[in-house]
């Protein structure tokens, strides 16, 4: 009986250690340091590579009308004002990259998701610079990689 109880305690401990945990805003601020300041953002080339590899989800948090006008292929639209009701649609086993035209709304979304226990970063370059980056060969390469990723699913 002691053995079983010991094994159960170890398993519960492992599960708790692996699962991202929600935290309070106070706890987040108290733990904020230079490492977090650097880790909370990602640049366009790194974002594209992670999305192409299937290791990250790009979440466009603009309003539906903005997303309908134009968006980055492969992105998921969850407007910022819908995030509290829809955040559970996001996988906890992948990096969540929040994005908007510059980075104001995406940083708010990143913080919200971080407090909910997700590993989240915001697109430092913003969608406008990303759209500028995705021209010519870069656009073709990105779309080819997305096609391969979809075929693997």
Coordinates of C-alpha atoms in Angstrom, one line a residue:
X1 CA 0.0 0.0 0.0
X2 CA 2.8 2.4 0.9
X3 CA 4.5 1.6 -2.5
X4 CA 1.3 2.4 -4.4
X5 CA 0.8 5.6 -2.4
X6 CA 4.5 6.6 -3.1
X7 CA 4.1 6.0 -6.8
X8 CA 0.9 8.0 -6.9
X9 CA 2.6 10.9 -5.1
X10 CA 5.5 10.8 -7.6
X11 CA 3.1 10.7 -10.6
X12 CA 1.0 13.6 -9.3
X13 CA 4.2 15.6 -8.7
X14 CA 5.4 15.0 -12.2
X15 CA 2.1 16.0 -13.7
X16 CA 2.1 19.2 -11.7
X17 CA 5.6 20.0 -12.6
X18 CA 5.0 19.5 -16.4
X19 CA 1.7 21.3 -16.6
X20 CA 1.9 25.1 -17.1
X21 CA 0.3 26.7 -14.1
X22 CA -1.9 29.8 -13.8
X23 CA -0.4 32.6 -11.8
X24 CA -1.6 35.9 -10.4
X25 CA -0.6 39.2 -12.0
X26 CA 1.2 40.1 -8.7
X27 CA 3.3 36.9 -8.9
X28 CA 4.1 37.6 -12.6
X29 CA 5.2 41.2 -11.8
X30 CA 7.3 40.1 -8.8
X31 CA 9.1 37.6 -11.0
X32 CA 9.6 39.9 -13.9
X33 CA 13.3 40.2 -14.8
X34 CA 15.6 40.8 -17.8
X35 CA 15.2 37.2 -18.8
X36 CA 11.4 37.4 -19.0
X37 CA 11.7 40.8 -20.8
X38 CA 13.7 39.1 -23.5
X39 CA 11.7 35.8 -23.5
X40 CA 8.3 37.5 -23.9
X41 CA 8.8 38.5 -27.5
X42 CA 9.8 36.9 -30.8
X43 CA 10.9 38.2 -34.2
X44 CA 9.4 37.4 -37.5
X45 CA 12.0 34.9 -38.9
X46 CA 11.9 32.9 -35.6
X47 CA 8.1 32.9 -35.5
X48 CA 7.8 31.7 -39.1
X49 CA 10.3 28.9 -38.5
X50 CA 8.4 27.7 -35.4
X51 CA 5.0 27.9 -37.2
X52 CA 6.5 26.0 -40.2
X53 CA 7.8 23.3 -37.9
X54 CA 4.4 22.9 -36.2
X55 CA 5.9 23.9 -32.8
X56 CA 3.9 27.2 -32.5
X57 CA 0.5 28.6 -33.2
X58 CA 0.2 32.2 -34.5
X59 CA -2.8 33.9 -33.0
X60 CA -4.0 37.0 -34.8
X61 CA -5.8 38.9 -32.1
X62 CA -7.2 41.7 -34.3
X63 CA -10.9 42.3 -34.8
X64 CA -12.7 39.9 -37.3
X65 CA -13.0 42.7 -39.9
X66 CA -9.2 43.4 -39.8
X67 CA -8.5 39.7 -40.1
X68 CA -10.9 39.4 -43.0
X69 CA -9.3 42.2 -44.9
X70 CA -5.8 40.5 -44.7
X71 CA -4.0 38.0 -42.6
X72 CA -0.9 35.8 -42.4
X73 CA -1.7 32.3 -43.9
X74 CA -1.8 29.7 -41.2
X75 CA -2.8 32.1 -38.4
X76 CA -5.8 31.7 -36.1
X77 CA -8.1 34.6 -35.5
X78 CA -9.2 35.1 -31.9
X79 CA -9.9 38.8 -31.3
X80 CA -8.6 40.2 -28.1
X81 CA -12.1 40.9 -26.8
X82 CA -13.0 37.2 -27.4
X83 CA -9.9 35.8 -25.8
X84 CA -11.4 35.3 -22.3
X85 CA -14.1 33.0 -23.8
X86 CA -11.9 31.3 -26.4
X87 CA -8.4 30.8 -25.0
X88 CA -9.1 27.2 -24.2
X89 CA -9.2 26.5 -28.0
X90 CA -5.4 26.9 -27.9
X91 CA -3.1 24.0 -27.4
X92 CA -1.1 24.0 -24.2
X93 CA 1.7 21.9 -25.8
X94 CA 2.7 24.5 -28.3
X95 CA 4.1 28.0 -28.1
X96 CA 1.4 30.6 -28.6
X97 CA 2.5 33.6 -30.6
X98 CA 0.1 36.6 -30.4
X99 CA 0.2 39.1 -33.1
X100 CA -1.4 42.4 -34.2
X101 CA -0.3 45.2 -36.6
X102 CA 2.3 46.7 -34.2
X103 CA 2.4 44.9 -30.8
X104 CA 0.2 46.7 -28.3
X105 CA -2.8 44.3 -28.4
X106 CA -0.7 41.3 -28.9
X107 CA 1.3 42.1 -25.7
X108 CA -1.9 42.3 -23.7
X109 CA -3.0 38.9 -25.1
X110 CA 0.4 37.4 -24.4
X111 CA 0.2 38.5 -20.8
X112 CA -3.3 37.2 -20.4
X113 CA -2.3 33.8 -21.8
X114 CA 0.8 33.6 -19.7
X115 CA -1.3 34.2 -16.6
X116 CA -3.6 31.4 -17.7
X117 CA -0.6 29.0 -17.8
X118 CA 0.2 29.1 -21.5
X119 CA 3.7 29.5 -22.9
X120 CA 3.1 32.7 -24.9
X121 CA 5.1 35.4 -26.6
X122 CA 4.2 38.3 -28.8
X123 CA 5.4 39.1 -32.3
X124 CA 7.8 41.9 -31.6
X125 CA 7.8 43.1 -35.3
X126 CA 4.1 43.2 -35.6
X127 CA 2.0 41.9 -38.5
X128 CA 2.8 44.9 -40.7
X129 CA 6.6 44.2 -40.7
X130 CA 5.9 40.5 -41.0
X131 CA 3.8 41.2 -44.1
X132 CA 6.6 43.3 -45.5
X133 CA 9.1 40.4 -44.8
X134 CA 6.8 37.9 -46.6
X135 CA 7.6 39.1 -50.1
X136 CA 9.0 37.2 -53.1
X137 CA 11.0 34.1 -52.1
X138 CA 10.2 34.4 -48.4
X139 CA 6.4 34.2 -49.2
X140 CA 6.9 31.2 -51.5
X141 CA 9.1 29.4 -49.0
X142 CA 6.6 30.0 -46.1
X143 CA 3.6 28.8 -48.2
X144 CA 5.5 25.7 -49.3
X145 CA 6.4 24.8 -45.7
X146 CA 2.8 25.3 -44.6
X147 CA 1.6 23.0 -47.3
X148 CA 4.0 20.3 -46.2
X149 CA 2.9 20.8 -42.6
X150 CA -0.8 20.4 -43.5
X151 CA 0.0 17.3 -45.5
X152 CA 1.6 15.7 -42.5
X153 CA -1.5 16.2 -40.3

